[in-house]
Short mmCIF file of C-alpha atoms in Angstrom, two decimals:
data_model
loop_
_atom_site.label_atom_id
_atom_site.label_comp_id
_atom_site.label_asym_id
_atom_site.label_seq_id
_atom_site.Cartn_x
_atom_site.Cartn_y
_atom_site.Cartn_z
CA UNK A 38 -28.37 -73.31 -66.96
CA UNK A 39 -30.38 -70.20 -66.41
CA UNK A 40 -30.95 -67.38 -68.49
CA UNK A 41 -29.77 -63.81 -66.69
CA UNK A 42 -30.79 -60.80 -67.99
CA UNK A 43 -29.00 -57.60 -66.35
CA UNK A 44 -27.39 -54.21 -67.18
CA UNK A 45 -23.43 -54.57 -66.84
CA UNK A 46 -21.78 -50.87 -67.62
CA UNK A 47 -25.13 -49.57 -68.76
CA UNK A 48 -25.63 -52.11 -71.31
CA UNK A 49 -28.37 -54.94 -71.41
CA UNK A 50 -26.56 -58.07 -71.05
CA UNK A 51 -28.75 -61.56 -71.70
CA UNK A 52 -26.55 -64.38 -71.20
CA UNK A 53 -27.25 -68.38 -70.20
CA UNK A 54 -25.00 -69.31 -67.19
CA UNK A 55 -24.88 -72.20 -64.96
CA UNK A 56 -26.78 -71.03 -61.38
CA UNK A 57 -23.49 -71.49 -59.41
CA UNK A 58 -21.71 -69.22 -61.77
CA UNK A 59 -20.63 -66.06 -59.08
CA UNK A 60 -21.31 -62.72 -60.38
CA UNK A 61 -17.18 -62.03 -60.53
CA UNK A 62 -16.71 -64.91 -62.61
CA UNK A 63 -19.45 -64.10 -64.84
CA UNK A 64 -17.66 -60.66 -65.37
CA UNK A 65 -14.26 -62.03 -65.80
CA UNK A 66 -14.78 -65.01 -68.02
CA UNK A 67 -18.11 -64.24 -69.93
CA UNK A 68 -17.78 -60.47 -70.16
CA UNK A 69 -14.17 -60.47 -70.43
CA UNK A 70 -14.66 -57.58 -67.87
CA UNK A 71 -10.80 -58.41 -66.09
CA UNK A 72 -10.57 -55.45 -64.37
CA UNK A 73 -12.50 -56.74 -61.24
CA UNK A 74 -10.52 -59.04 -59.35
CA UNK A 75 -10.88 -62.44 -57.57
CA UNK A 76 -8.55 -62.97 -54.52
CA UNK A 77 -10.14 -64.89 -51.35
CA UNK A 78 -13.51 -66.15 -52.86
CA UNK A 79 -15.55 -66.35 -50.03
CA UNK A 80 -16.21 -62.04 -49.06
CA UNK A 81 -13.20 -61.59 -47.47
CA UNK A 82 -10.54 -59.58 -49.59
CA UNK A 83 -12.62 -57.11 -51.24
CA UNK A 84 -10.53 -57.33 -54.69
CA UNK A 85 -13.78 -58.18 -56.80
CA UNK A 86 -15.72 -55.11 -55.01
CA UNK A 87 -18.06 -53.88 -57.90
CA UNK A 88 -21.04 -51.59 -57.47
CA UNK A 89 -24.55 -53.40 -57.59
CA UNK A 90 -27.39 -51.36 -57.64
CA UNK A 91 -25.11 -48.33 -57.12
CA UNK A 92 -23.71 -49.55 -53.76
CA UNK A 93 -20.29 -51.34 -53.42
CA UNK A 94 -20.71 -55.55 -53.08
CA UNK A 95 -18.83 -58.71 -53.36
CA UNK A 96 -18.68 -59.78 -56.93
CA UNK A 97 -17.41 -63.42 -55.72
CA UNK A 98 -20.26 -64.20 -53.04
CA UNK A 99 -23.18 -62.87 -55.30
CA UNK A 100 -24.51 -65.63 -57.82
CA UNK A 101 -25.10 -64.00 -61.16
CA UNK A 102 -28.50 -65.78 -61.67
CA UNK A 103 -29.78 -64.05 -58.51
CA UNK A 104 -28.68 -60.68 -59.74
CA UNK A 105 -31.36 -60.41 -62.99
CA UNK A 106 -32.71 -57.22 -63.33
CA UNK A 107 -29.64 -55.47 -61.36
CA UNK A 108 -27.40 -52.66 -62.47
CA UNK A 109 -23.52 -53.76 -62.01
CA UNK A 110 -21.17 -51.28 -62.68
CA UNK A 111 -17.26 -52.64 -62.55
CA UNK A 112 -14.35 -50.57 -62.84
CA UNK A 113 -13.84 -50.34 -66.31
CA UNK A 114 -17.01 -48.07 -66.28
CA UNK A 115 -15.54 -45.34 -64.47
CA UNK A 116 -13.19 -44.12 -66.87
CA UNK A 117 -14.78 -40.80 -66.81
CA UNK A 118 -16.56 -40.62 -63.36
CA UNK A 119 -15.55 -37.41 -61.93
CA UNK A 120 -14.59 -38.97 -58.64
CA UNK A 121 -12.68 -41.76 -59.63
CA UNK A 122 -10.49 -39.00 -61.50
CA UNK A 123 -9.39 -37.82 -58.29
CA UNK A 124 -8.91 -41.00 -57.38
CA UNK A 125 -7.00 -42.45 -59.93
CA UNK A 126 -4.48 -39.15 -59.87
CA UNK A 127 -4.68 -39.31 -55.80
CA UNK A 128 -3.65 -42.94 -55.79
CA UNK A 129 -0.55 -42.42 -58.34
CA UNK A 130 0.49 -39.10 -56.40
CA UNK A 131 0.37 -41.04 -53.05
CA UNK A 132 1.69 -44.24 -54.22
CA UNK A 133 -1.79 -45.99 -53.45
CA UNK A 134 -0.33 -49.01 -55.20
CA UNK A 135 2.18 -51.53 -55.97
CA UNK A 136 1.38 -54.94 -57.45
CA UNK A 137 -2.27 -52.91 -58.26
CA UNK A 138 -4.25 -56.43 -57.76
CA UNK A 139 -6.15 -54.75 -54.83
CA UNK A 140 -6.96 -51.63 -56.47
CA UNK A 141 -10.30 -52.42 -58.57
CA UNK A 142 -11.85 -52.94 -55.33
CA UNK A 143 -9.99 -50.22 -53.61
CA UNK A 144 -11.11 -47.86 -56.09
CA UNK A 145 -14.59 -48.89 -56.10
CA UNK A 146 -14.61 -48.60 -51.97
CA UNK A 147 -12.70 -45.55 -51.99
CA UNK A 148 -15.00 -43.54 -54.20
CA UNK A 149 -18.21 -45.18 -51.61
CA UNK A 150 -16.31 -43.61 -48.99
CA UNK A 151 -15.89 -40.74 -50.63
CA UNK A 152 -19.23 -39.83 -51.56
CA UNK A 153 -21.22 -41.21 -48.50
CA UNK A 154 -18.55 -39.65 -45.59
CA UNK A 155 -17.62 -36.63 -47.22
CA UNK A 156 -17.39 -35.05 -44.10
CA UNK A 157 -14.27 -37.33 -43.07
CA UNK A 158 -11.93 -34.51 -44.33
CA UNK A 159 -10.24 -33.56 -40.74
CA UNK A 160 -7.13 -35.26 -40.13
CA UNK A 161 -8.67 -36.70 -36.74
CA UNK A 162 -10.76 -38.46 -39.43
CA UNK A 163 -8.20 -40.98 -40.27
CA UNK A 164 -9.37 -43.75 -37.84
CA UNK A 165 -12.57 -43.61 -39.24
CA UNK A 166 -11.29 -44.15 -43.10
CA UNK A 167 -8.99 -46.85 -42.31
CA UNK A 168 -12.35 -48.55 -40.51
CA UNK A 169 -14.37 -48.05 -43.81
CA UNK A 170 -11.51 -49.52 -45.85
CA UNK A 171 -11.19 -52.50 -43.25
CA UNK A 172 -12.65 -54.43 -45.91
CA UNK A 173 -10.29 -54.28 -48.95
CA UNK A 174 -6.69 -56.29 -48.14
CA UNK A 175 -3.37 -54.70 -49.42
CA UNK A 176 -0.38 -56.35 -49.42
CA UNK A 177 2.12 -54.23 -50.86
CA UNK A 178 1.09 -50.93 -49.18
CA UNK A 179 0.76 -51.09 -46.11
CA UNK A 180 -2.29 -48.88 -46.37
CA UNK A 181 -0.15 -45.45 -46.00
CA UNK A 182 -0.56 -44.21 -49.11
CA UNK A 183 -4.46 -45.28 -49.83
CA UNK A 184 -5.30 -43.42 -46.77
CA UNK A 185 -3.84 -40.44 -47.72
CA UNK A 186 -4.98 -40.85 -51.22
CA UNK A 187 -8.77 -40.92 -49.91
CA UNK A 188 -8.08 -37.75 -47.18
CA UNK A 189 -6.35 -35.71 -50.61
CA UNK A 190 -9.47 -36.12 -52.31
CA UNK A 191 -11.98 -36.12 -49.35
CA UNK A 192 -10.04 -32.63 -48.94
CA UNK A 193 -9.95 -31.51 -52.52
CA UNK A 194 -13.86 -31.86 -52.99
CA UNK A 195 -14.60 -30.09 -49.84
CA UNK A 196 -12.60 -27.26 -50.97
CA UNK A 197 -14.41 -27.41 -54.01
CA UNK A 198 -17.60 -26.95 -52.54
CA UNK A 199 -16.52 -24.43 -50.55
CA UNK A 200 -15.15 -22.31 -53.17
CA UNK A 201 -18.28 -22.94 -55.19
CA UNK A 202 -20.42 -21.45 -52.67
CA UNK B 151 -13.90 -71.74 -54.14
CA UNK B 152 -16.46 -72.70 -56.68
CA UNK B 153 -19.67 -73.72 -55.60
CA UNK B 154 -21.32 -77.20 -56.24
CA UNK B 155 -23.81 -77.46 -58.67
CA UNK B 156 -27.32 -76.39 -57.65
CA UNK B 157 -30.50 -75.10 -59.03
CA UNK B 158 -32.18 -71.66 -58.90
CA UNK B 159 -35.88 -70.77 -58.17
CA UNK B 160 -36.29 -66.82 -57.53
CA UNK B 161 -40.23 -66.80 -56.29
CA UNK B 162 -42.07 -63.80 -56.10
CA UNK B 163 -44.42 -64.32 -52.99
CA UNK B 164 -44.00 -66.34 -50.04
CA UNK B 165 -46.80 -69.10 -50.86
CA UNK B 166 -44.65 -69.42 -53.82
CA UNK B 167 -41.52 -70.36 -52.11
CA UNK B 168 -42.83 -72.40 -49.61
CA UNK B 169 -44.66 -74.81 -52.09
CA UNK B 170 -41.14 -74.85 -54.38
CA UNK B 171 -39.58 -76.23 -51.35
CA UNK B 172 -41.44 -79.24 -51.72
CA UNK B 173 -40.82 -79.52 -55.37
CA UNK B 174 -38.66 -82.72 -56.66
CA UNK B 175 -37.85 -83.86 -53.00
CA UNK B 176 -34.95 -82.09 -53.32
CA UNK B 177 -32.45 -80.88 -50.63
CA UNK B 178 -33.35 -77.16 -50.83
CA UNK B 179 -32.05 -73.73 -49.13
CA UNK B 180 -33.52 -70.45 -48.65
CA UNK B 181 -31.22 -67.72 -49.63
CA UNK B 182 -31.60 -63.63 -49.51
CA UNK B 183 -28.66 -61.55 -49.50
CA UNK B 184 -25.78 -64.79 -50.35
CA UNK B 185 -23.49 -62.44 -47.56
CA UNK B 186 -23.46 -65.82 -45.04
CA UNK B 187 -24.49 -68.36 -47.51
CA UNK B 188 -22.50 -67.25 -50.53
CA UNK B 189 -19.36 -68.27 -48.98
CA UNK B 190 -20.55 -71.26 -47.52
CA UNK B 191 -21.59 -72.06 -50.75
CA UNK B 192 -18.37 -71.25 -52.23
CA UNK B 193 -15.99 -73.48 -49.31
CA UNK B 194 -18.53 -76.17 -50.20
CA UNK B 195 -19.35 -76.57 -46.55
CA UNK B 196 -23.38 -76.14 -47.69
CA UNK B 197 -24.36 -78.02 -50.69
CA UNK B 198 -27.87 -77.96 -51.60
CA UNK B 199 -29.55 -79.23 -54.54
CA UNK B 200 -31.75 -75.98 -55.26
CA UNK B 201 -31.72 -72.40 -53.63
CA UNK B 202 -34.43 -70.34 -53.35
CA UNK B 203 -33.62 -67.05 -53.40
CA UNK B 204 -35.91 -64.75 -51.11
CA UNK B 205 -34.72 -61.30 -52.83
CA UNK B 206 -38.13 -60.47 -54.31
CA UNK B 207 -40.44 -61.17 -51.58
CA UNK B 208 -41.96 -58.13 -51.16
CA UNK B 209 -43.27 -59.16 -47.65
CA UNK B 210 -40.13 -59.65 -46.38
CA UNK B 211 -39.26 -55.84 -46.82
CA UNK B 212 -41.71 -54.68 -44.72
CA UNK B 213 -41.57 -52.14 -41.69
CA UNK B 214 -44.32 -51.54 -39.46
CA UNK B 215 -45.05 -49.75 -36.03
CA UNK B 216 -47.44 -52.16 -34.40
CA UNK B 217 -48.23 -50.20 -31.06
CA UNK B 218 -45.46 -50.72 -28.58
CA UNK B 219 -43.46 -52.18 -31.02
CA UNK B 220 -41.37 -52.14 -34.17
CA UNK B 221 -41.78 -54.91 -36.65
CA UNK B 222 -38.91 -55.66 -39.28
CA UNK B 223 -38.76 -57.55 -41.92
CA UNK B 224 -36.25 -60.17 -42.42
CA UNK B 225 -35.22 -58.48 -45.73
CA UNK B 226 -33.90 -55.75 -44.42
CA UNK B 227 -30.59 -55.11 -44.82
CA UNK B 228 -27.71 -53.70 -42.56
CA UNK B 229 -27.00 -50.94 -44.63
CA UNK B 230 -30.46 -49.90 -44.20
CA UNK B 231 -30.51 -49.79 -40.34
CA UNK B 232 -26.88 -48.23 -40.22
CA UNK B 233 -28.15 -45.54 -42.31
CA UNK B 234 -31.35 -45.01 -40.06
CA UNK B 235 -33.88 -45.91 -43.06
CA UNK B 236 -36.26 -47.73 -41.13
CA UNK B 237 -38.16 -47.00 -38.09
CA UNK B 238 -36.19 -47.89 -34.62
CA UNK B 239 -37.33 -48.97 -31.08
CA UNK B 240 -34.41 -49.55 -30.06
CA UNK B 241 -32.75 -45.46 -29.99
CA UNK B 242 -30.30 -46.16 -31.98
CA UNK B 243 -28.58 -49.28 -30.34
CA UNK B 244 -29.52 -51.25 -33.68
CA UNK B 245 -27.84 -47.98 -35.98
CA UNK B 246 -24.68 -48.41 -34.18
CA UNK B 247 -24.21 -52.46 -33.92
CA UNK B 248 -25.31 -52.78 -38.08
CA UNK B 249 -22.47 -49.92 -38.19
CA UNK B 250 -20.10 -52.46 -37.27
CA UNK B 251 -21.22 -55.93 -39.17
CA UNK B 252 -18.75 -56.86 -41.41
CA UNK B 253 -17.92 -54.20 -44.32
CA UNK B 254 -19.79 -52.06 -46.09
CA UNK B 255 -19.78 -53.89 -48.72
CA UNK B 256 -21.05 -56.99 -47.48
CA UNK B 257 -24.02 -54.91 -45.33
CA UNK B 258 -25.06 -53.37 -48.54
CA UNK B 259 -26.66 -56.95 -49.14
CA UNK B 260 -26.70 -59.00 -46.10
CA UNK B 261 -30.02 -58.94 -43.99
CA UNK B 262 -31.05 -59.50 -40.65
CA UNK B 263 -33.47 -62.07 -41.46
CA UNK B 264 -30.71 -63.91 -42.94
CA UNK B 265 -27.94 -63.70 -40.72
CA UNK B 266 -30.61 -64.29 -37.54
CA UNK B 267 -31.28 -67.72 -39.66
CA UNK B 268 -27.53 -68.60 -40.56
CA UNK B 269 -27.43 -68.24 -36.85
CA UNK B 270 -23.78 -68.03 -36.12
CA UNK B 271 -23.26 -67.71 -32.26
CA UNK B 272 -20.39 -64.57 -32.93
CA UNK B 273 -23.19 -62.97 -35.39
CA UNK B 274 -24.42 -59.69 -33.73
CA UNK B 275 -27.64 -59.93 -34.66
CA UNK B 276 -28.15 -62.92 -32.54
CA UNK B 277 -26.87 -61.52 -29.64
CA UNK B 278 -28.68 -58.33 -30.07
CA UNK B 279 -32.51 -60.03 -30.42
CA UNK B 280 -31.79 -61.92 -27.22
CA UNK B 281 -30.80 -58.65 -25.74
CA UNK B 282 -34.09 -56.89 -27.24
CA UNK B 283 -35.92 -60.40 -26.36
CA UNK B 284 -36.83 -59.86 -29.73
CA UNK B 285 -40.26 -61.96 -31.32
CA UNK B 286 -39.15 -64.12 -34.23
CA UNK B 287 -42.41 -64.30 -36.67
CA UNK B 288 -42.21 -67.63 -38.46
CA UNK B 289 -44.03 -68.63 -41.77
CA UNK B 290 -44.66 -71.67 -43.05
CA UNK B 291 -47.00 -74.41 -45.37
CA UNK B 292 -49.66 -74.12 -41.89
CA UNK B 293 -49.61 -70.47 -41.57
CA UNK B 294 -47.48 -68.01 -39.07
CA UNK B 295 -46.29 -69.11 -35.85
CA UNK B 296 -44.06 -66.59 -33.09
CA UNK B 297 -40.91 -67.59 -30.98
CA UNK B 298 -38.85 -65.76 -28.45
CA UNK B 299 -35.49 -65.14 -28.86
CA UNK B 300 -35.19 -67.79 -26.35
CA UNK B 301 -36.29 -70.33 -28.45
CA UNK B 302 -35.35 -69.34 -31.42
CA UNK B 303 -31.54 -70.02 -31.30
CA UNK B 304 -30.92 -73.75 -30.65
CA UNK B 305 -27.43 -74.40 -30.94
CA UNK B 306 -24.65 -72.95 -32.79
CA UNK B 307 -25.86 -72.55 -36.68
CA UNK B 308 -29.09 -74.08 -35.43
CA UNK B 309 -32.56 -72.40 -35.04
CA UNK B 310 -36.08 -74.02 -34.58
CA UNK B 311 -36.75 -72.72 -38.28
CA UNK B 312 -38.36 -76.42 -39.85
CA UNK B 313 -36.94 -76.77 -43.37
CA UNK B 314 -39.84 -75.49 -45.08
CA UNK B 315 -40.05 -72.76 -42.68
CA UNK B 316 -39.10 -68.85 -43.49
CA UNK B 317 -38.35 -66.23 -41.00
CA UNK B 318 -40.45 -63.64 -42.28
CA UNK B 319 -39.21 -60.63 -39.60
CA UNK B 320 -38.40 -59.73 -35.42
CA UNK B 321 -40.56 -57.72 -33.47
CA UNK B 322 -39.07 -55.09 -30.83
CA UNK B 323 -40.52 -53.43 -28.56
CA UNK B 324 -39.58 -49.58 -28.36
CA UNK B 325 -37.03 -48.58 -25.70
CA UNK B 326 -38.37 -45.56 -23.60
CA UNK B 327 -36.21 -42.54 -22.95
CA UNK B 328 -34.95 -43.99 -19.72
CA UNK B 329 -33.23 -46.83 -21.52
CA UNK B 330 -29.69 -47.72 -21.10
CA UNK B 331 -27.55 -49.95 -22.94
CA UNK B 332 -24.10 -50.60 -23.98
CA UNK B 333 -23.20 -53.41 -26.67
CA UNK B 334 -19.31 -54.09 -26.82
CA UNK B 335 -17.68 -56.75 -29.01
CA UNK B 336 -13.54 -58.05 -29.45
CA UNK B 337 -12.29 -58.41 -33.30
CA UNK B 338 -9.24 -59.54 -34.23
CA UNK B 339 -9.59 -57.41 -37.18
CA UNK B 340 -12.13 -54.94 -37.63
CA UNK B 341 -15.11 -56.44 -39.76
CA UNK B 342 -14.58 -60.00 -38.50
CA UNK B 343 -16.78 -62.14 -36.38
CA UNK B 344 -16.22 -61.05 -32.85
CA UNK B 345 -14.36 -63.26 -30.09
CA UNK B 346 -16.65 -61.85 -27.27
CA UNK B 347 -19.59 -59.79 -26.73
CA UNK B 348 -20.61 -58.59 -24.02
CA UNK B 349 -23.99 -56.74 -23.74
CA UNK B 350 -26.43 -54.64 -21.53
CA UNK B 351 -29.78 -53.05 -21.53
CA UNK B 352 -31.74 -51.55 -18.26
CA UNK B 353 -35.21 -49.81 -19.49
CA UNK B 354 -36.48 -49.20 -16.11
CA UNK B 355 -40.09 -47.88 -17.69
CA UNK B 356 -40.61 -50.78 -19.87
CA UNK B 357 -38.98 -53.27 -16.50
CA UNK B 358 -36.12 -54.48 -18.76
CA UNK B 359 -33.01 -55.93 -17.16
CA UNK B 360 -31.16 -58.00 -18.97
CA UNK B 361 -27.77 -58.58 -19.92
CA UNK B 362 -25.97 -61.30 -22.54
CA UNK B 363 -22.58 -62.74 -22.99
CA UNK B 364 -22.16 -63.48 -26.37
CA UNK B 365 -19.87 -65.00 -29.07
CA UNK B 366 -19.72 -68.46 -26.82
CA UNK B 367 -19.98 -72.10 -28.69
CA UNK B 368 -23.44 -72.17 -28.29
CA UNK B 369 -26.98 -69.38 -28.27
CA UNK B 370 -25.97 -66.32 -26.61
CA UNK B 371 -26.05 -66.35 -22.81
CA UNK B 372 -28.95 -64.27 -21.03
CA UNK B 373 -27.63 -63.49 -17.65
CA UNK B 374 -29.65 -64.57 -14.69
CA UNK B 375 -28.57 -63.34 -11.72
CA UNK B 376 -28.33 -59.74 -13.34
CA UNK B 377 -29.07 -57.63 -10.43
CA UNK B 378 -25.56 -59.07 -8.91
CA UNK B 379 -23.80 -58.73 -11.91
CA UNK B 380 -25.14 -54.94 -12.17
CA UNK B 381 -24.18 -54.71 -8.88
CA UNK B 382 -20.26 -55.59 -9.90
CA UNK B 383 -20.36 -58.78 -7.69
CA UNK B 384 -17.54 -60.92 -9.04
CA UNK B 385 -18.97 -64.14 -8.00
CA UNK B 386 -22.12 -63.60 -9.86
CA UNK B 387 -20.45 -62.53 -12.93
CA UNK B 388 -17.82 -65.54 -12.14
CA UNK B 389 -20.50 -68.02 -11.88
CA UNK B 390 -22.56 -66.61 -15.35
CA UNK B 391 -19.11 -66.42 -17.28
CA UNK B 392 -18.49 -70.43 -16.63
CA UNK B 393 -22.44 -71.25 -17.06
CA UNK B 394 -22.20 -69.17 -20.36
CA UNK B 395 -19.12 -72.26 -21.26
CA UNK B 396 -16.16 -69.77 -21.12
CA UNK B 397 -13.72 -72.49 -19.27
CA UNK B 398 -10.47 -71.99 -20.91
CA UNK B 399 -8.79 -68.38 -19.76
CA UNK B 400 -8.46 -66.66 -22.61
CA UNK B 401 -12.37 -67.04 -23.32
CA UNK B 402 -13.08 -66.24 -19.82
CA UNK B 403 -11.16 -63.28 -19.65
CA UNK B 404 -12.29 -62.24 -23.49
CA UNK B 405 -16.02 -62.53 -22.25
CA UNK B 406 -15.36 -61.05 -18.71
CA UNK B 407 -13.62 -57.65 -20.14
CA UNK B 408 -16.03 -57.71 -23.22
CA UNK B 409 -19.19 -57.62 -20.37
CA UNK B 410 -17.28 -55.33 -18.26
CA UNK B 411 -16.78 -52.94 -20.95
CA UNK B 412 -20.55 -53.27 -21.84
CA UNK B 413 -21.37 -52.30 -18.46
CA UNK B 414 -18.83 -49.34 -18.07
CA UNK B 415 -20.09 -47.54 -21.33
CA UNK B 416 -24.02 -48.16 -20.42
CA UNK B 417 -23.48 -45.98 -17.90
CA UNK B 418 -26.08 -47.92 -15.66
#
């Protein structure tokens, strides 16, 4: 067992855990925190994508003992984040979804992609998104609608900015 | 896809983790960003008694210019050298590959040092510190010892790293303006470990020629005769492509357009 002490949600969590306990475990079945999701276990899927240290990473590769000290932030934090708004209404608008066990991570990518390329907004830019989201699986979607739903909001927010200027 | 059981030490210097290596005669692993290791771990194909995780060694972390060259520390992440955070010698070459490792998500942790040490022969940092002919700086219990990329990579998953050992960072020496290169890899799917690489770099100030066919079953494959393969003589590439083990055709003909391609885009 080892003690972890980290902030989950902007709380100070201090927990004891077994060392091979993976961070997305620790969520799920300590914290109760189900929203992230565990598909392939081993970094492949993307489902349990959370943000560490405010950048997206695997929940299920990353041993929660090695992550003391770290900020995690998992999906149920972003209730009122002003990006995953968009997001959220994007991904219902475009039909981002179906069976919605994809979309924690989705989400958590999408609104990375968002704020790190916001210059992806030309259509030409496409390519480029579907690369960035080469890491989260779908298999309902067939990635149509997700792609659009990132472009909508890529689009929106430049607009935005534009008309704020 | 749980991981066995296994003990955690997180050190705070390197003199630190080397002498908890030693601790309890245990079967120990060094561990930094858990991006190779993690799912190793996981698909219980690695089970060590006791990791030692290298996250909070600040020495690892360190960037220096050291005349002709770069250094960088084996903590360094991909994210970091996609982004351009660190100093480069090699005009970008490094930016572009780390662009292309895995997802962002997994380059946000992963690190060179610890991919270079996982050492899997379809990795791109392997392939791209034999191109460099990167120096591997190696500490251990006796003090620091350097390897070429040469000898670094043994085998497939296998470097000359002893147990106790920890890669501490790779030097590179800083491409001059004349420099040329081209680094091309085949994925099945974008993010995965490549099929083939092929690879070139001509720095006629600094008198590098070299050229490597990577993503084989073994190290990655430094072309010899590279003035003939330069050159576009099909014998010469022929004769590296079997040397470098591609024997069945779809390997051969993977690695062949993957150092074709390499060459084409260099612009040589």
């Amino acid at each position: 067992m080892t003690k972890i002490e980290l902030q989950i949600n902007g709380k100070l969590v201090c927990f004891e855990s077994e060392s091979r306990t993976h961070l997305g475990d620790f969520l799920r079945e300590t914290m109760n925190l189900t929203g992230t999701h565990l598909g392939c276990e081993h970094g492949v899927c993307g489902a349990c994508t959370v943000e560490i240290n405010g950048a997206p990473a695997r929940s299920c590769i990353q041993f929660a003992a090695s992550c003391a000290g770290y900020e995690i932030r998992t999906i149920e934090d972003f209730g009122d984040d002003e990006v995953m708004m968009q997001l959220r209404d994007a991904f219902s608008k475009e039909h981002a979804l179906q069976c919605g066990f994809c979309t924690p991570g989705m989400l958590i990518t999408a609104r990375d992609i968002v704020l790190r390329l916001s210059e992806l907004t030309s259509p030409d830019d496409e390519a480029r998104i579907r690369n960035e989201l080469s890491g989260n699986l779908c298999r309902c979607t067939g990635y149509q609608g997700i792609v659009q739903a990132i472009q909508s909001v890529l689009r929106l927010r430049a607009m935005k900015v534009k008309n704020d200027h | 896809m749980k991981s066995a059981p296994f003990t955690l030490s997180a050190p705070v210097n390197l003199e630190e983790a080397i002498a908890s290596f030693r601790e309890g005669g245990m079967y120990s692993k060094f561990i930094a960003g858990s991006q190779s290791l993690g799912p190793m771990l996981n698909l219980r194909l690695s089970q060590p008694d006791n990791l030692i995780s290298l996250r909070n060694l600040p020495d690892l972390r360190e960037v220096t210019d050291v005349g002709d060259s770069i250094f960088i520390g084996a903590g360094i992440t991909h994210a970091e050298i996609e982004d351009k955070k660190i100093l480069d010698p090699s005009r970008g070459l490094m930016a572009s590959v780390a662009a292309n490792i895995a997802y962002r998500a997994v380059r946000n942790f992963g690190t060179i040092g610890g991919s270079l040490a996982h050492a899997d022969p379809a990795s791109d940092w392997v392939n791209l510190m034999q191109l460099l002919d990167a120096k591997f700086l190696i500490v251990g219990s006796y003090g620091e010892r350097e390897v070429t990329s040469n000898d670094f990579m043994q085998a497939a998953f296998t470097t000359c790293l002893k147990e106790d050992e920890i890669l501490l960072g790779v030097k590179i020496r800083k491409l001059s303006v004349k420099a040329k290169f081209a680094y091309f890899k085949f994925c099945r799917k974008v993010g995965e470990f490549a099929e083939a690489i092929g690879a070139v770099l001509v720095d006629p100030e600094l008198g590098i020629k070299r050229a490597i066919i990577g993503a084989t079953a073994g190290t990655p494959f430094l072309i010899k005769n590279i003035d003939a393969v330069i050159n576009g003589q099909t014998g010469a590439m022929n004769e590296a492509l079997l040397e470098a083990g591609c024997n069945d055709d779809y390997e051969y003909q993977m690695h062949k357009t993957a150092l074709e391609r390499a060459l084409t885009q260099a612009k040589l």
